[in-house]
């Protein structure tokens, strides 16, 4: 009898193991598939943006024409900084591997004040159809080849096409260079030596703290009691890094690295000393990590910084694309998303200011104060359902309530204010639900102990329940915000514009300014519907910008959560 | 009078309620319902000043319910309603317009599971004090030190007052909760099985503390351990199925109970 039970037990254990393995295997598989799609997605987004920006003006005329055909475009090639005519001609060297050997021909382009005759240059076995042409303002001509070999075009002298006032090419897209330069970009190092040292120190410390052994920690032991000196040195290094790097972005990041390194180092030493005072081994990874990371999220931060460095610094993020350049209807590569960027920032700010206080208040009322009557149950059901309503419906709501005049409409017009309010209304049910969930998860014992010392209901909520629920509320709110940040549909209905060539005014609806505005998703949408391929690349670049903004938002969520959790834990 | 429920003759709540000395609080003929289910049947209980009153009885007999009614903690449960009166001096605690904050300030409570606030030890004790009085910083420091000393935990936490209250061990947490309660100087301390989540050593420490607290406070304690009731209490009430079966001096209940039911429960024959 006993034996039967043994076999039964064994069999059930085997079945449990099989189920376990099958479950984890399928999880891993679905994870892999997800990762694959993610990689494909990123690839699909990233590839079109790796435009050879420097040569963007001399690019294949079309995907359907042999690569030896080029289109050449100039914006203001003939005007210098003072607005005077430039006399220096543009010289292109055109080479190809002909049947009679390598051929090299120069093409001289003379810039004139007037619009030049539109003339295409033909390339054949005999050479170029002409060696000199005249071009004027906003000239575009084609370089057409009848050869069946690739032709390469190199600019030898003269202003770079579409040059800006400083003579630098004004054709970079969001990601400037086609090459993924890891440490060296265009022949020069991306990082100054000091910045590099900052990155390396942080990397080494992160590694040591993640996997501590006696030997790795030995150098740190020698730092005991020298906290003040360390603090001073690190601060100096950080300042030097920023000053020497001439306050560029990478210099700031380098300085940040030094600061983070300093704080992490001091925390580590402090934690090690505490461990030793308690007579514990230094290599108690969990405790050491706890003393560093859990409190401040330092480890998390250094990892985030390192990862972001790996991904973004080498690509030379083109900040002007984001915050300086407006859309240029003639030149995709000279366009930026400045107005859309500010539009998004304003819409999000208004949405956040409006929806967060109201929603959190509503959640507190529903969860803590409202008696469970039929009315509150109905409201609860409505809120739950609202969270699932398609966003276009909110757009219609916004159109009726905020945009239109008359009836119940506020008559704000197709403005940022109306858009922000619409988005805020859209975020409300999500925030309410997330906040309610967070409030509900506060243990009853905490409320009881607070009531036990004689708190009023408001004191219980304010001093105990809300601080405990705050991390959850913050996370929910920011996630709701990042969701509505990517929404285009409601704003199409509210009336975001396709082309805005000025900074939007957030309160135009009240002050009577220009109402027009646009946001990044809308900009992407309109760019993708342009026929010219280059705009699609710009749309991809704008998508990456949007994703970066989302990452930034989510990092803020993490920081806020850490902050409130820290307040809770200290 | 008695009623036969589940094979047991359950007597009605007793009216024999004699205590020596002053009565601090009087529960009079309390009926209580959770929705439609009656949990207390005409319970009366005198609570003697500066003495320890223990409530014993099998699980679900209404001990905790009775305790939580004394400082109106049951008001937090929406389906709970009650009839009867509880009076403390000339204050009617069960009055509709009673000041709950004042009641809970004067009748502190220690819960079954240690539940310090997720704040520092200092804040845990100081929070209630700041809520009800406006102490200066020095006064507050003094009150906190005094309370922690009275709760016999000062020596263990003196050097880490700013650590989290929840980082202490279970027994320490419970003493911290007691310190938090006595810091606001209540008259009565209600303890709802304060030792049920603790090990024997921590339990001994708490019991010692209760005997110490008796000098300044009136203590009501709900306990599952009859030996604990015998050790710490001066009066004991035995409850069964929502009735106060017997109330008497602890010596009398444990040596010569008046009711057959009490006798059988104490000797461990049921419950």
Coordinates of C-alpha atoms in Angstrom, one line a residue, chain A residues 102-437:
Chain A
X102 CA 38.3 55.1 -64.4
X103 CA 36.7 58.3 -65.5
X104 CA 36.9 61.5 -63.5
X105 CA 35.0 64.7 -64.4
X106 CA 34.5 67.9 -62.6
X107 CA 31.2 69.8 -62.7
X108 CA 31.3 73.4 -61.9
X109 CA 28.1 75.0 -60.5
X110 CA 28.0 78.7 -60.6
X111 CA 25.6 80.4 -58.2
X112 CA 23.7 83.4 -59.4
X113 CA 21.4 85.9 -57.8
X114 CA 18.5 85.0 -60.1
X115 CA 16.8 81.7 -60.4
X116 CA 18.9 79.8 -62.9
X117 CA 17.6 77.8 -65.9
X118 CA 16.6 74.4 -64.9
X119 CA 18.9 72.1 -66.6
X120 CA 19.7 68.4 -66.0
X121 CA 23.2 67.0 -66.4
X122 CA 23.5 63.8 -68.4
X123 CA 26.2 61.3 -67.7
X124 CA 27.3 59.0 -70.5
X125 CA 30.3 57.1 -71.7
X126 CA 31.5 60.3 -73.4
X127 CA 31.5 62.2 -70.1
X128 CA 29.2 64.9 -68.9
X129 CA 26.8 66.7 -71.1
X130 CA 28.0 70.0 -69.7
X131 CA 30.9 71.0 -67.3
X132 CA 29.3 74.1 -66.0
X133 CA 25.8 75.1 -65.0
X134 CA 24.1 78.0 -63.4
X135 CA 21.9 77.7 -60.4
X136 CA 20.0 80.2 -58.3
X137 CA 17.9 80.2 -55.1
X138 CA 16.1 77.0 -54.3
X139 CA 17.5 75.2 -57.3
X140 CA 17.0 71.6 -57.9
X141 CA 18.5 69.7 -60.8
X142 CA 19.1 66.1 -61.7
X143 CA 22.2 64.3 -62.5
X144 CA 21.1 61.5 -64.8
X145 CA 23.2 58.6 -65.8
X146 CA 22.8 56.2 -68.7
X147 CA 25.6 54.1 -67.5
X148 CA 25.1 50.7 -65.9
X149 CA 27.8 51.2 -63.3
X150 CA 27.5 53.2 -60.1
X151 CA 28.5 56.8 -60.2
X152 CA 29.9 58.5 -57.1
X153 CA 29.6 62.2 -56.4
X154 CA 31.9 64.2 -54.1
X155 CA 31.8 67.9 -53.4
X156 CA 35.2 69.5 -53.8
X157 CA 34.6 73.1 -52.9
X158 CA 32.0 75.8 -52.4
X159 CA 29.3 76.1 -49.9
X160 CA 27.6 72.9 -48.9
X161 CA 24.1 72.7 -50.3
X162 CA 21.4 74.1 -48.0
X163 CA 24.0 75.6 -45.8
X164 CA 22.9 77.7 -42.9
X165 CA 24.4 81.0 -41.9
X166 CA 27.6 79.5 -40.5
X167 CA 28.3 77.5 -43.6
X168 CA 27.7 74.2 -41.9
X169 CA 25.4 71.7 -43.6
X170 CA 21.9 72.1 -42.4
X171 CA 20.7 68.8 -43.6
X172 CA 21.2 66.6 -40.6
X173 CA 18.2 64.6 -39.4
X174 CA 17.5 63.6 -35.9
X175 CA 20.3 61.1 -36.0
X176 CA 23.1 62.8 -37.8
X177 CA 25.5 60.2 -38.9
X178 CA 24.8 57.1 -40.8
X179 CA 27.6 55.2 -39.0
X180 CA 27.0 54.0 -35.5
X181 CA 30.1 55.5 -34.0
X182 CA 30.7 53.8 -30.7
X183 CA 33.5 55.9 -29.3
X184 CA 34.8 57.8 -32.2
X185 CA 32.6 59.9 -34.4
X186 CA 33.8 61.6 -37.6
X187 CA 37.4 60.9 -36.6
X188 CA 37.2 62.6 -33.2
X189 CA 36.5 61.0 -29.9
X190 CA 32.9 61.4 -28.6
X191 CA 34.1 61.7 -25.1
X192 CA 36.8 63.8 -23.6
X193 CA 39.3 61.8 -21.5
X194 CA 37.9 63.1 -18.2
X195 CA 34.3 62.2 -19.3
X196 CA 35.6 58.8 -20.3
X197 CA 37.2 58.3 -16.9
X198 CA 33.9 59.3 -15.2
X199 CA 32.0 56.7 -17.3
X200 CA 34.6 54.0 -16.6
X201 CA 34.7 54.7 -12.8
X202 CA 30.9 54.4 -12.6
X203 CA 31.0 51.3 -14.7
X204 CA 33.6 49.7 -12.5
X205 CA 31.9 50.7 -9.3
X206 CA 28.5 49.4 -10.5
X207 CA 30.2 46.1 -11.4
X208 CA 31.9 45.8 -8.0
X209 CA 28.8 46.5 -6.1
X210 CA 26.7 44.2 -8.2
X211 CA 29.2 41.3 -7.7
X212 CA 31.3 42.1 -4.6
X213 CA 34.1 39.8 -3.5
X214 CA 36.7 40.5 -0.8
X215 CA 39.4 41.2 -3.3
X216 CA 37.3 43.6 -5.4
X217 CA 36.2 45.5 -2.3
X218 CA 39.8 45.7 -0.9
X219 CA 40.6 49.1 -2.5
X220 CA 37.4 50.6 -1.0
X221 CA 38.4 49.5 2.5
X222 CA 41.3 51.9 2.3
X223 CA 38.9 54.8 1.8
X224 CA 37.5 54.5 5.3
X225 CA 37.6 57.8 7.1
X226 CA 38.5 59.8 4.1
X227 CA 34.9 60.7 3.1
X228 CA 35.5 64.4 3.1
X229 CA 38.6 64.2 0.8
X230 CA 36.7 61.9 -1.6
X231 CA 33.8 64.3 -1.7
X232 CA 36.0 67.2 -2.5
X233 CA 38.0 65.4 -5.2
X234 CA 34.9 64.1 -7.0
X235 CA 33.2 67.5 -6.9
X236 CA 36.3 69.0 -8.5
X237 CA 36.5 66.3 -11.1
X238 CA 32.8 66.9 -12.0
X239 CA 33.3 70.6 -12.4
X240 CA 36.5 70.1 -14.4
X241 CA 34.7 67.7 -16.7
X242 CA 31.9 70.2 -17.4
X243 CA 34.3 73.1 -17.8
X244 CA 36.8 71.3 -20.1
X245 CA 34.0 69.8 -22.2
X246 CA 32.7 73.3 -22.8
X247 CA 29.4 72.5 -21.3
X248 CA 28.3 70.2 -24.1
X249 CA 25.7 67.5 -23.5
X250 CA 28.3 64.8 -23.2
X251 CA 30.3 66.9 -20.8
X252 CA 27.2 67.3 -18.6
X253 CA 26.6 63.6 -18.7
X254 CA 30.2 63.0 -17.8
X255 CA 30.0 65.4 -14.9
X256 CA 26.8 63.6 -13.8
X257 CA 28.7 60.3 -14.0
X258 CA 31.3 61.7 -11.6
X259 CA 28.7 62.9 -9.2
X260 CA 26.8 59.7 -9.3
X261 CA 30.1 57.8 -8.8
X262 CA 30.9 59.9 -5.8
X263 CA 27.6 59.4 -4.1
X264 CA 27.6 55.7 -4.9
X265 CA 31.2 55.4 -3.6
X266 CA 30.4 57.2 -0.3
X267 CA 27.2 55.1 0.2
X268 CA 29.2 51.9 -0.5
X269 CA 31.8 52.9 2.0
X270 CA 29.2 53.8 4.5
X271 CA 27.4 50.5 4.0
X272 CA 30.6 48.6 4.2
X273 CA 31.5 50.3 7.5
X274 CA 28.1 49.5 8.9
X275 CA 28.4 45.9 7.8
X276 CA 31.7 45.6 9.5
X277 CA 30.5 47.2 12.7
X278 CA 27.7 44.6 12.8
X279 CA 30.4 42.0 12.3
X280 CA 29.1 40.8 9.0
X281 CA 31.0 39.8 6.0
X282 CA 31.5 42.5 3.4
X283 CA 30.4 40.2 0.6
X284 CA 26.8 40.0 1.9
X285 CA 25.7 41.2 -1.5
X286 CA 22.1 41.8 -0.6
X287 CA 22.8 44.0 2.4
X288 CA 25.5 46.0 0.6
X289 CA 23.2 46.5 -2.3
X290 CA 20.4 47.5 0.0
X291 CA 22.5 50.1 1.7
X292 CA 23.2 51.6 -1.7
X293 CA 20.5 51.0 -4.1
X294 CA 17.2 50.6 -2.3
X295 CA 17.4 53.9 -0.4
X296 CA 18.4 56.1 -3.3
X297 CA 17.9 54.1 -6.4
X298 CA 21.5 54.8 -7.1
X299 CA 22.4 51.5 -8.6
X300 CA 19.3 51.9 -10.8
X301 CA 20.4 55.3 -11.8
X302 CA 23.9 54.4 -12.7
X303 CA 22.7 51.5 -14.8
X304 CA 20.2 53.7 -16.6
X305 CA 22.9 56.3 -17.3
X306 CA 25.3 53.7 -18.6
X307 CA 22.7 52.1 -20.8
X308 CA 21.5 55.4 -22.2
X309 CA 25.2 56.3 -22.9
X310 CA 25.6 53.1 -24.8
X311 CA 22.6 53.8 -26.9
X312 CA 22.4 57.5 -27.5
X313 CA 25.6 59.3 -27.0
X314 CA 27.4 57.6 -30.0
X315 CA 24.5 58.5 -32.2
X316 CA 25.1 62.2 -31.6
X317 CA 21.5 63.2 -30.7
X318 CA 20.6 66.2 -32.7
X319 CA 19.0 68.5 -30.1
X320 CA 18.1 71.2 -32.7
X321 CA 15.8 68.8 -34.3
X322 CA 13.8 68.7 -31.1
X323 CA 13.9 72.2 -29.8
X324 CA 15.2 74.6 -32.5
X325 CA 14.1 73.8 -36.0
X326 CA 10.6 74.3 -37.3
X327 CA 9.2 72.3 -40.1
X328 CA 10.7 73.3 -43.5
X329 CA 8.1 72.5 -46.2
X330 CA 10.7 72.4 -48.9
X331 CA 13.4 70.4 -47.1
X332 CA 12.6 67.4 -45.0
X333 CA 16.1 67.0 -43.7
X334 CA 16.3 70.6 -42.5
X335 CA 13.0 70.3 -40.6
X336 CA 12.6 69.9 -36.9
X337 CA 9.7 69.3 -34.6
X338 CA 10.0 72.4 -32.4
X339 CA 6.4 73.4 -32.6
X340 CA 5.2 69.9 -32.1
X341 CA 7.6 69.3 -29.2
X342 CA 6.4 72.4 -27.4
X343 CA 2.8 71.6 -28.3
X344 CA 3.2 68.2 -26.7
X345 CA 4.8 69.6 -23.6
X346 CA 2.0 72.2 -23.2
X347 CA -0.8 69.7 -23.8
X348 CA 0.7 67.3 -21.4
X349 CA 1.3 69.9 -18.7
X350 CA -2.3 71.2 -18.9
X351 CA -3.7 67.6 -19.0
X352 CA -1.6 66.7 -15.9
X353 CA -2.5 69.8 -14.0
X354 CA -6.2 69.3 -14.7
X355 CA -6.6 65.6 -14.4
X356 CA -4.3 64.6 -11.5
X357 CA -5.8 66.6 -8.6
X358 CA -9.3 65.9 -9.7
X359 CA -8.8 62.2 -10.3
X360 CA -6.8 61.6 -7.1
X361 CA -9.4 63.5 -5.2
X362 CA -12.2 61.5 -6.8
X363 CA -10.4 58.2 -6.0
X364 CA -10.0 59.3 -2.3
X365 CA -13.6 60.2 -2.1
X366 CA -14.8 57.0 -3.7
X367 CA -12.5 54.8 -1.7
X368 CA -12.5 56.5 1.7
X369 CA -15.6 58.6 2.1
X370 CA -18.4 57.6 -0.1
X371 CA -21.0 55.3 1.4
X372 CA -21.6 52.2 -0.7
X373 CA -24.9 53.4 -2.0
X374 CA -26.5 52.7 -5.4
X375 CA -25.2 56.0 -6.7
X376 CA -21.6 55.4 -5.8
X377 CA -21.7 51.9 -7.3
X378 CA -23.1 53.4 -10.5
X379 CA -20.4 56.0 -10.6
X380 CA -17.8 53.3 -9.9
X381 CA -19.1 51.2 -12.8
X382 CA -19.1 54.3 -15.1
X383 CA -15.5 55.1 -14.2
X384 CA -14.4 51.6 -14.9
X385 CA -16.1 51.5 -18.2
X386 CA -14.8 55.0 -19.2
X387 CA -11.2 53.7 -19.0
X388 CA -12.0 51.4 -21.9
X389 CA -13.7 54.0 -24.1
X390 CA -11.9 54.5 -27.5
X391 CA -9.8 57.6 -27.5
X392 CA -11.6 59.1 -30.6
X393 CA -14.8 59.2 -28.5
X394 CA -13.0 61.4 -26.0
X395 CA -11.9 63.5 -29.0
X396 CA -15.6 64.0 -29.9
X397 CA -16.4 64.8 -26.3
X398 CA -13.6 67.4 -26.3
X399 CA -14.9 68.9 -29.6
X400 CA -18.4 69.3 -28.1
X401 CA -17.5 70.5 -24.7
X402 CA -14.3 72.4 -25.0
X403 CA -13.9 73.4 -28.7
X404 CA -17.4 74.4 -29.8
X405 CA -19.2 77.5 -28.7
X406 CA -22.8 77.4 -27.6
X407 CA -24.9 74.9 -25.8
X408 CA -22.6 73.3 -23.2
X409 CA -19.5 74.2 -25.2
X410 CA -16.9 76.4 -23.6
X411 CA -15.8 77.7 -27.0
X412 CA -12.1 77.4 -26.5
X413 CA -11.5 76.7 -30.2
X414 CA -9.0 74.3 -31.6
X415 CA -6.4 75.4 -29.1
X416 CA -3.9 73.9 -26.7
X417 CA -6.2 74.5 -23.8
X418 CA -9.0 72.6 -25.4
X419 CA -6.6 69.8 -26.3
X420 CA -5.1 69.7 -22.8
X421 CA -8.5 69.5 -21.2
X422 CA -9.6 66.8 -23.6
X423 CA -6.5 64.7 -22.9
X424 CA -6.9 65.4 -19.2
X425 CA -10.5 64.0 -19.3
X426 CA -9.1 61.0 -21.1
X427 CA -6.5 60.3 -18.5
X428 CA -9.0 60.7 -15.6
X429 CA -10.6 57.3 -15.4
X430 CA -7.2 55.6 -15.7
X431 CA -5.8 57.7 -12.9
X432 CA -8.9 57.2 -10.7
X433 CA -8.7 53.4 -11.1
X434 CA -5.0 53.2 -10.5
X435 CA -5.3 55.5 -7.4
X436 CA -8.2 53.5 -6.1
X437 CA -6.2 50.3 -6.4

